[in-house]
Each structure stands twice: as C-alpha cells, then as structure tokens.
Amino acid sequence: MAGSLPGEVLRFEHPGAGRRRAKPTPKGREVLPQAKHEVGALLGDRPRDRQYLIEYLHLIQDRWHQISAAHLAALADELRLAFAEVFETATFYAHFDIVKEGEPDLAPLVIRVCESVTCAMFGAEALYAELRALEGSDGLGAAARVVRAPCVGLCDQAPVAEVGHHFLHRATAPDVLDAVARDDTHPHIPDDTIGYDDYVAGGGYRLLERLRSGALPVEDVLAALDGTGLRGMGGAGFPAGRKWRSVRNEPGPRLMAVNGDEGEPGTFKDRHYLNTDPHRFLEGTLIGAHVVEAEDVYLYIRDEYPVARAILEREIARLPPGLPRLHLRRGAGAYICGEESSMLESIEGKRGLPRHKPPFPYQMGLFGRPTLINNIETLYWIRDIVERGPEWWTGHGRHGRVGLRSYSVSGRVRQPGVKLAPAGITAQELIDEHCGGMADGHRFAAYLPGGASGGILPASMADIPLDFGTLEKYGCFIGSAAVVIFSQQDSVQGIALNLMRFFEDESCGQCTPCRSGTQKARMLMERGAWDADLLSELGQVMRDASICGLGQAASNPLACVIKYFPEALAPKEAAE
C-alpha cells in the first residue's frame, strides 16, 4: 500500500476505534426534561427494575388519567429499557390509555359499561348507547368518556357500570349521572369484611402458627390435601396436594404466585371471598408458602377488583412480622393473564403472552424459579380442610361426586350470587334449591355450565352433575364453576356470538389459530345463516393448534350450539 513503511504491519480498524465509547443506552425517542422530572418525582425512591413496569404504568395512569408518549419515554429512561419495550407492554393492556404525540388529552373520568354475556342479557347495550348520547352534555360534561368493558366480575348485579373505580350495580343512566355529579368514583369497602382482629378472635392463624412452630408437620398438611382430593378451583382442576409436592421436590429457592385474575365471564366467586373473608385466603396462602419454603409470594389481583385490592392492602399491613413477604401486583385488563404462565409474564413486567411448556411453572416459573401457583378459592379452603380433616370435605357431595364447590350463578334466576353447594349438584338443583327458581316470566331454556369457555347446554340436559370429569363427554367442562342461566327470551346464537367477540378481543395474538380463528369465527357468526360445517372445521383447528386454553376452548359454545340447538340454525321460514 502506498505510504506504508517496509515491514509495517497494516491494521484495519473501525473508524471509531480508539475513541472513548459512551455508556450504552437504550435506543428510543428523546426524553423531555419536564416529563423526566414528573416521572422521576412520581416514582420517588421506588426501585428501578423491569418487574415493576406495569405497576409504574398504573402510577402514571392514576396520576394523569392517561399515559402520554413523553411519559412513556421518561419511564423507559428511568428503567433503562428501550422505548419499544415499554410501548408494547403498555399497549398490550386494555386499561392503559396511551395518547400519541399530537393527539388531544383524553377525558379524565372513564365510565365503563360491561358488555359481557350476563350484562348484555339485562340491557347493557341500551345503557351504553344512552350514556354515549350524554357525552359532552350537562350531565356528563367534557370530563367523562364512556367505553365498553368486558366482564367486571359482578354478573349477579347486571347490568354494571364502573364510574372511575366505583361500580354501580343494576345500573341505569340516572345512577351514572348521579355518581358523576357527586364525584363518587372511588372503591367502596364493605362494612362486613372480616378484618384481622375478628379473624384472629375466631381462631385464625393458629393453624399457621402450629405449622411454623413445628407442632404440625408439613407432611400432615400434604396428607390432608391428598385425602380430600382437592383440585384447583381456577379452572384446570389440577390436584392441589400433588402440585405442592411437585414444587417442594424442586431445588430452591422457590416462589409462590396467587392467581386472582378472575376474568372469565360469569365468574365472581374469588371476588366474593376476597371482599368478605380475606384472611382465610391469606392464611391458606401463607401455609402454602411455608410448605414449599417460599419466602416471597406474589398476589396477582385483576384491575377490575379495586375493592379487593384495597382490602388486601389494608389487611396485609396488619399481619405480624416474620412471615413470607406478600407482594401485591395489579393486573391491567387482560383476560389472558388468567392463564398461569401469562400471569407470570405480567408479574415480571411484560406482556401477558403464554409460555410454551415444558418447562412447567413448578420447574421454572416466576423469575426462572420453581413456583407454586394456586387460585384464590383453592387457598381459601386450606385452613378448613386441615383443621377439620379430609372426612369433613369428603362428607359433602352429590351424585357420586365429593367435596364443595362455589358456583357463581347469574342470569334468569330470582336469586343470583355465589352459591356454596355440594360438588356434583345439577343446574336444575342449583336453580331450585339455591336460587329461588327462575325469574318471573322466564322458562329455563339453556345454561353455561362452566363460564364463557365451558360450552352451552339445553335445559333438557340440566341433570348432569356439575363437577370435574362429568361434562367433558358433552364437549363442555366445569372450569371455575360459573353457571349462567338462560330462558326462552335469550338467543343461543346471540350468546355464542357475544362470547366469541369476547375471545377475539382478549386473544393475546401470539398464535395464528387463536388470533385469526376467533376473528374469522366471529365474522362467520355475524352472518344471518351459519355455515355449520365451516364453523365446525374452524373450531377444530383452534382446539388442535392454539398455544393455550383461550384459543383451545373459545369455540366450545359455538360447537355446542351447532350440536345441541339445531333448531336455532334453521332458516326462519322453516322454523315457522
């Protein structure tokens, strides 16, 4: 090479070689000084860790009633994350209102009208239309906006409207206007909640003390669970004792996560137990943590349960020191996070995308550690089962089934609500013995035996025991025991369409069979006449190829309508 000296070794270097390299920083948009100051002040001395991303997005949303692009960029800078990571997480969850650059600010007060199946039966669409017509009027003013919402877990009080964080039961437009006028937008904690002192006075936490002192061997607790055959009450029904043993057999350190993201339309039992007797659940949780030797427990509670969160915050603060650390985490409006691995992703501050299995959460769960995951109701029963013995639990049951179930009953019955009944009770028995019969003017016609994804059956099949293993041969399952009752005034096609719209909206979008399948099914179902063969084929693909239970079960109501309600698919002329 010209200009080189004899014997010189030529070295080709990057043009920037030898320069002082700047500290690597996440790429993204410019951080505005004012936004950085605001977000930094809001976070205060809280840890700057990725796992708190969703919690911090809630802080911003609660403070400014929206999340601007400038605040997103400032939060990304605080957490040392790429703007794209923060943006994709924030936009995944329905309860974060993202305002892009150049867009006007949103009205600060959000009024949500539940449009899920039970609320739809009781006039939610008309309520939504009436409130939308009042936007900008003297009643609502410019400070309020009305949006549709999926199930908020108050199906026994339908229709429901949420004003800020206050829920109106059997809501009417005048009720909403009155709440807005009175600025009644905060959670109402019930007066009859059993607090720490009353719970302890009734013998609470004595079982936990015996366990922690060694007076009660861990093996005795596990034997009690095995003896009852207690299965998870969140929907999957995995044997609780076996799950606890599996986690305990994995090398530590271990963690525990509690699934309180009860988002299945028709389901509200966990809300009931959290709002009325939270320490019975907390004691069961702490017993589980001791058995698997978990020093940290993460309680994931859906954002639609602000009352439950407020109660837990208050009651956890009253617990004595020295117990496992309880971390309260807040969902953000994503039904998919009820799936256990999606919940773990959300706790870690990410989008709630289901993980591929194996490895299973008991092997590699939260933050890569073996993790015990249980539902609220499962843990609620731990104290009673251990104190009273397996015989108490197995002494309940009907039609050859064993134990107790908390059935969330809503729809066309006189007395909807959470009904504690023997496992194996039938839908007809539930209506007659626990719900005061059908509502006036309504004749029992059909029912959901297991919530939105559990299928739909005609009243002529109301003698099937409602429990694990009894409904599968009919294309249904019990799930979380949400039973919705329909009458001759309800259209099974309309019910199935409402549920499919829900699944389409709540699909995480990770896998094509669910993402595209729910959309295609909804479009086909919206046509006047259903193509039963095409819909059946599409449903089979979704069941066979979807990653998680959402896509696998989304077509169950559709398939049941085709199988059990052929008259509903017949042309009107033929039906007449």
mmCIF file of C-alpha atoms in Angstrom, residues 76-287:
data_model
loop_
_atom_site.group_PDB
_atom_site.id
_atom_site.type_symbol
_atom_site.label_atom_id
_atom_site.label_comp_id
_atom_site.label_asym_id
_atom_site.label_seq_id
_atom_site.Cartn_x
_atom_site.Cartn_y
_atom_site.Cartn_z
ATOM 1 C CA ALA A 76 -38.280 3.831 29.672
ATOM 2 C CA ASP A 77 -35.314 6.028 30.573
ATOM 3 C CA GLU A 78 -35.871 5.545 34.314
ATOM 4 C CA LEU A 79 -35.972 1.751 33.927
ATOM 5 C CA ARG A 80 -33.149 1.630 31.353
ATOM 6 C CA LEU A 81 -35.433 -0.041 28.834
ATOM 7 C CA ALA A 82 -35.936 0.543 25.133
ATOM 8 C CA PHE A 83 -38.943 2.740 24.379
ATOM 9 C CA ALA A 84 -40.326 -0.045 22.177
ATOM 10 C CA GLU A 85 -40.360 -2.471 25.118
ATOM 11 C CA VAL A 86 -42.311 -0.062 27.289
ATOM 12 C CA PHE A 87 -44.669 0.883 24.460
ATOM 13 C CA GLU A 88 -45.504 -2.710 23.502
ATOM 14 C CA THR A 89 -46.174 -3.610 27.141
ATOM 15 C CA ALA A 90 -48.356 -0.569 27.776
ATOM 16 C CA THR A 91 -50.426 -1.091 24.623
ATOM 17 C CA PHE A 92 -50.975 -4.772 25.392
ATOM 18 C CA TYR A 93 -53.182 -3.996 28.403
ATOM 19 C CA ALA A 94 -56.641 -2.516 27.923
ATOM 20 C CA HIS A 95 -56.629 -0.275 31.000
ATOM 21 C CA PHE A 96 -53.686 1.866 29.895
ATOM 22 C CA ASP A 97 -54.860 4.806 27.777
ATOM 23 C CA ILE A 98 -51.950 5.762 25.525
ATOM 24 C CA VAL A 99 -52.003 9.232 23.958
ATOM 25 C CA LYS A 100 -49.712 9.629 20.971
ATOM 26 C CA GLU A 101 -47.846 12.798 20.121
ATOM 27 C CA GLY A 102 -50.110 15.479 18.720
ATOM 28 C CA GLU A 103 -53.306 13.856 19.970
ATOM 29 C CA PRO A 104 -55.570 15.753 22.396
ATOM 30 C CA ASP A 105 -55.754 14.733 26.030
ATOM 31 C CA LEU A 106 -58.428 12.235 26.991
ATOM 32 C CA ALA A 107 -61.311 12.998 29.308
ATOM 33 C CA PRO A 108 -60.049 12.096 32.786
ATOM 34 C CA LEU A 109 -63.103 10.192 34.036
ATOM 35 C CA VAL A 110 -63.725 6.800 32.428
ATOM 36 C CA ILE A 111 -67.179 5.210 32.587
ATOM 37 C CA ARG A 112 -67.040 1.545 31.660
ATOM 38 C CA VAL A 113 -70.178 -0.379 30.744
ATOM 39 C CA CYS A 114 -69.831 -4.155 30.966
ATOM 40 C CA GLU A 115 -70.922 -5.820 27.726
ATOM 41 C CA SER A 116 -70.297 -9.455 28.632
ATOM 42 C CA VAL A 117 -72.976 -12.088 28.381
ATOM 43 C CA THR A 118 -74.971 -11.569 31.597
ATOM 44 C CA CYS A 119 -74.887 -7.781 31.447
ATOM 45 C CA ALA A 120 -75.884 -7.957 27.779
ATOM 46 C CA MET A 121 -78.940 -10.008 28.801
ATOM 47 C CA PHE A 122 -80.015 -7.247 31.168
ATOM 48 C CA GLY A 123 -79.749 -4.280 28.823
ATOM 49 C CA ALA A 124 -76.085 -3.262 28.772
ATOM 50 C CA GLU A 125 -76.231 -2.266 25.097
ATOM 51 C CA ALA A 126 -79.100 0.151 25.703
ATOM 52 C CA LEU A 127 -77.314 1.571 28.762
ATOM 53 C CA TYR A 128 -74.132 2.080 26.770
ATOM 54 C CA ALA A 129 -75.992 3.825 23.941
ATOM 55 C CA GLU A 130 -77.833 6.108 26.366
ATOM 56 C CA LEU A 131 -74.617 7.108 28.132
ATOM 57 C CA ARG A 132 -72.757 7.674 24.871
ATOM 58 C CA ALA A 133 -75.517 10.037 23.814
ATOM 59 C CA LEU A 134 -74.914 12.025 27.010
ATOM 60 C CA GLU A 135 -71.185 12.530 26.429
ATOM 61 C CA GLY A 136 -70.427 16.238 26.381
ATOM 62 C CA SER A 137 -73.844 17.097 27.803
ATOM 63 C CA ASP A 138 -74.524 18.911 31.062
ATOM 64 C CA GLY A 139 -74.929 15.533 32.757
ATOM 65 C CA LEU A 140 -71.569 14.000 31.904
ATOM 66 C CA GLY A 141 -69.732 17.030 30.629
ATOM 67 C CA ALA A 142 -66.440 17.019 28.771
ATOM 68 C CA ALA A 143 -64.573 15.398 31.664
ATOM 69 C CA ALA A 144 -66.098 11.936 31.154
ATOM 70 C CA ARG A 145 -65.907 9.339 28.406
ATOM 71 C CA VAL A 146 -67.926 6.152 28.015
ATOM 72 C CA VAL A 147 -66.317 2.905 26.854
ATOM 73 C CA ARG A 148 -67.302 -0.742 26.581
ATOM 74 C CA ALA A 149 -65.736 -3.195 29.003
ATOM 75 C CA PRO A 150 -65.500 -6.987 29.187
ATOM 76 C CA CYS A 151 -66.716 -8.828 32.277
ATOM 77 C CA VAL A 152 -66.003 -6.978 35.533
ATOM 78 C CA GLY A 153 -66.923 -9.854 37.855
ATOM 79 C CA LEU A 154 -70.324 -8.583 39.030
ATOM 80 C CA CYS A 155 -72.532 -10.789 36.881
ATOM 81 C CA ASP A 156 -75.019 -11.280 39.719
ATOM 82 C CA GLN A 157 -75.645 -7.496 39.728
ATOM 83 C CA ALA A 158 -76.118 -6.977 35.984
ATOM 84 C CA PRO A 159 -76.041 -4.602 34.238
ATOM 85 C CA VAL A 160 -72.938 -2.980 35.722
ATOM 86 C CA ALA A 161 -71.285 0.364 35.057
ATOM 87 C CA GLU A 162 -67.962 1.446 36.534
ATOM 88 C CA VAL A 163 -67.543 5.164 37.260
ATOM 89 C CA GLY A 164 -63.849 5.685 37.875
ATOM 90 C CA HIS A 165 -63.224 2.857 40.331
ATOM 91 C CA HIS A 166 -66.726 2.702 41.793
ATOM 92 C CA PHE A 167 -69.112 0.060 40.494
ATOM 93 C CA LEU A 168 -72.832 0.651 40.128
ATOM 94 C CA HIS A 169 -74.971 -2.472 40.482
ATOM 95 C CA ARG A 170 -78.036 -2.886 38.256
ATOM 96 C CA ALA A 171 -77.009 0.424 36.795
ATOM 97 C CA THR A 172 -79.182 2.933 34.992
ATOM 98 C CA ALA A 173 -78.171 6.120 33.218
ATOM 99 C CA PRO A 174 -79.560 8.288 36.073
ATOM 100 C CA ASP A 175 -77.416 6.266 38.520
ATOM 101 C CA VAL A 176 -74.314 7.053 36.488
ATOM 102 C CA LEU A 177 -75.170 10.742 36.211
ATOM 103 C CA ASP A 178 -75.727 10.918 39.952
ATOM 104 C CA ALA A 179 -72.366 9.245 40.702
ATOM 105 C CA VAL A 180 -70.598 11.667 38.361
ATOM 106 C CA ALA A 181 -72.324 14.666 39.940
ATOM 107 C CA ARG A 182 -71.319 13.512 43.441
ATOM 108 C CA ASP A 183 -67.785 12.600 42.319
ATOM 109 C CA ASP A 184 -68.453 9.099 43.635
ATOM 110 C CA THR A 185 -65.585 7.443 41.783
ATOM 111 C CA HIS A 186 -63.650 5.563 44.467
ATOM 112 C CA PRO A 187 -63.935 1.938 45.669
ATOM 113 C CA HIS A 188 -66.463 1.261 48.427
ATOM 114 C CA ILE A 189 -65.046 -1.153 51.023
ATOM 115 C CA PRO A 190 -67.913 -3.154 52.570
ATOM 116 C CA ASP A 191 -68.546 -2.821 56.291
ATOM 117 C CA ASP A 192 -68.964 -6.561 56.841
ATOM 118 C CA THR A 193 -65.464 -7.578 55.703
ATOM 119 C CA ILE A 194 -63.852 -9.791 58.359
ATOM 120 C CA GLY A 195 -60.727 -7.915 59.441
ATOM 121 C CA TYR A 196 -57.586 -9.180 61.150
ATOM 122 C CA ASP A 197 -58.770 -8.814 64.761
ATOM 123 C CA ASP A 198 -62.089 -10.576 64.171
ATOM 124 C CA TYR A 199 -60.388 -13.326 62.189
ATOM 125 C CA VAL A 200 -57.837 -13.977 64.943
ATOM 126 C CA ALA A 201 -60.593 -13.930 67.564
ATOM 127 C CA GLY A 202 -62.275 -16.734 65.626
ATOM 128 C CA GLY A 203 -59.188 -18.939 65.730
ATOM 129 C CA GLY A 204 -57.478 -17.522 62.666
ATOM 130 C CA TYR A 205 -53.736 -18.059 62.109
ATOM 131 C CA ARG A 206 -53.472 -20.668 64.876
ATOM 132 C CA LEU A 207 -53.007 -23.353 62.247
ATOM 133 C CA LEU A 208 -50.247 -21.328 60.602
ATOM 134 C CA GLU A 209 -48.552 -20.823 63.991
ATOM 135 C CA ARG A 210 -48.631 -24.570 64.674
ATOM 136 C CA LEU A 211 -47.124 -25.250 61.270
ATOM 137 C CA ARG A 212 -44.365 -22.662 61.612
ATOM 138 C CA SER A 213 -43.501 -23.849 65.143
ATOM 139 C CA GLY A 214 -43.185 -27.466 64.034
ATOM 140 C CA ALA A 215 -46.127 -28.651 66.152
ATOM 141 C CA LEU A 216 -47.913 -29.521 62.907
ATOM 142 C CA PRO A 217 -45.679 -31.448 60.471
ATOM 143 C CA VAL A 218 -45.679 -30.358 56.839
ATOM 144 C CA GLU A 219 -46.453 -33.928 55.827
ATOM 145 C CA ASP A 220 -49.730 -33.774 57.763
ATOM 146 C CA VAL A 221 -50.826 -30.782 55.675
ATOM 147 C CA LEU A 222 -49.947 -32.559 52.456
ATOM 148 C CA ALA A 223 -51.699 -35.722 53.616
ATOM 149 C CA ALA A 224 -54.870 -33.707 54.314
ATOM 150 C CA LEU A 225 -54.829 -32.299 50.793
ATOM 151 C CA ASP A 226 -54.236 -35.742 49.335
ATOM 152 C CA GLY A 227 -57.021 -37.203 51.443
ATOM 153 C CA THR A 228 -59.603 -34.714 50.163
ATOM 154 C CA GLY A 229 -58.572 -34.929 46.525
ATOM 155 C CA LEU A 230 -58.824 -31.117 46.484
ATOM 156 C CA ARG A 231 -58.394 -29.828 42.941
ATOM 157 C CA GLY A 232 -57.559 -26.329 41.795
ATOM 158 C CA MET A 233 -60.629 -24.083 41.641
ATOM 159 C CA GLY A 234 -59.301 -21.766 38.955
ATOM 160 C CA GLY A 235 -60.452 -23.942 36.079
ATOM 161 C CA ALA A 236 -57.787 -26.533 35.290
ATOM 162 C CA GLY A 237 -58.571 -28.698 38.331
ATOM 163 C CA PHE A 238 -55.046 -29.991 38.979
ATOM 164 C CA PRO A 239 -54.758 -31.883 42.317
ATOM 165 C CA ALA A 240 -53.525 -29.390 44.907
ATOM 166 C CA GLY A 241 -51.557 -31.846 47.025
ATOM 167 C CA ARG A 242 -49.661 -33.167 44.014
ATOM 168 C CA LYS A 243 -48.844 -29.643 42.873
ATOM 169 C CA TRP A 244 -47.470 -28.685 46.309
ATOM 170 C CA ARG A 245 -45.333 -31.825 46.434
ATOM 171 C CA SER A 246 -44.006 -31.204 42.919
ATOM 172 C CA VAL A 247 -42.829 -27.695 43.813
ATOM 173 C CA ARG A 248 -41.400 -28.861 47.124
ATOM 174 C CA ASN A 249 -39.328 -31.511 45.332
ATOM 175 C CA GLU A 250 -37.667 -28.936 43.077
ATOM 176 C CA PRO A 251 -34.379 -27.325 44.197
ATOM 177 C CA GLY A 252 -34.742 -23.921 45.865
ATOM 178 C CA PRO A 253 -35.045 -21.044 46.115
ATOM 179 C CA ARG A 254 -38.760 -21.278 45.337
ATOM 180 C CA LEU A 255 -41.530 -18.734 44.902
ATOM 181 C CA MET A 256 -45.315 -18.671 45.120
ATOM 182 C CA ALA A 257 -47.805 -16.824 42.897
ATOM 183 C CA VAL A 258 -51.524 -16.482 43.531
ATOM 184 C CA ASN A 259 -53.829 -16.214 40.534
ATOM 185 C CA GLY A 260 -56.521 -13.662 41.324
ATOM 186 C CA ASP A 261 -57.131 -12.650 37.709
ATOM 187 C CA GLU A 262 -60.684 -13.936 37.625
ATOM 188 C CA GLY A 263 -61.744 -12.717 34.184
ATOM 189 C CA GLU A 264 -63.961 -15.492 32.826
ATOM 190 C CA PRO A 265 -67.402 -14.027 32.008
ATOM 191 C CA GLY A 266 -69.855 -15.382 34.558
ATOM 192 C CA THR A 267 -67.242 -15.909 37.303
ATOM 193 C CA PHE A 268 -67.134 -13.876 40.520
ATOM 194 C CA LYS A 269 -66.532 -16.309 43.403
ATOM 195 C CA ASP A 270 -62.978 -15.120 44.121
ATOM 196 C CA ARG A 271 -64.209 -11.525 44.401
ATOM 197 C CA HIS A 272 -66.764 -12.701 46.952
ATOM 198 C CA TYR A 273 -64.182 -14.422 49.151
ATOM 199 C CA LEU A 274 -61.647 -11.602 48.900
ATOM 200 C CA ASN A 275 -64.234 -8.986 49.839
ATOM 201 C CA THR A 276 -65.790 -10.907 52.732
ATOM 202 C CA ASP A 277 -63.155 -13.117 54.411
ATOM 203 C CA PRO A 278 -59.694 -12.183 53.068
ATOM 204 C CA HIS A 279 -57.653 -13.602 55.957
ATOM 205 C CA ARG A 280 -58.929 -17.128 55.403
ATOM 206 C CA PHE A 281 -57.413 -16.881 51.949
ATOM 207 C CA LEU A 282 -54.256 -15.193 53.277
ATOM 208 C CA GLU A 283 -53.733 -17.900 55.900
ATOM 209 C CA GLY A 284 -54.072 -20.569 53.231
ATOM 210 C CA THR A 285 -51.545 -18.665 51.133
ATOM 211 C CA LEU A 286 -49.030 -18.433 53.966
ATOM 212 C CA ILE A 287 -49.486 -22.130 54.730
#
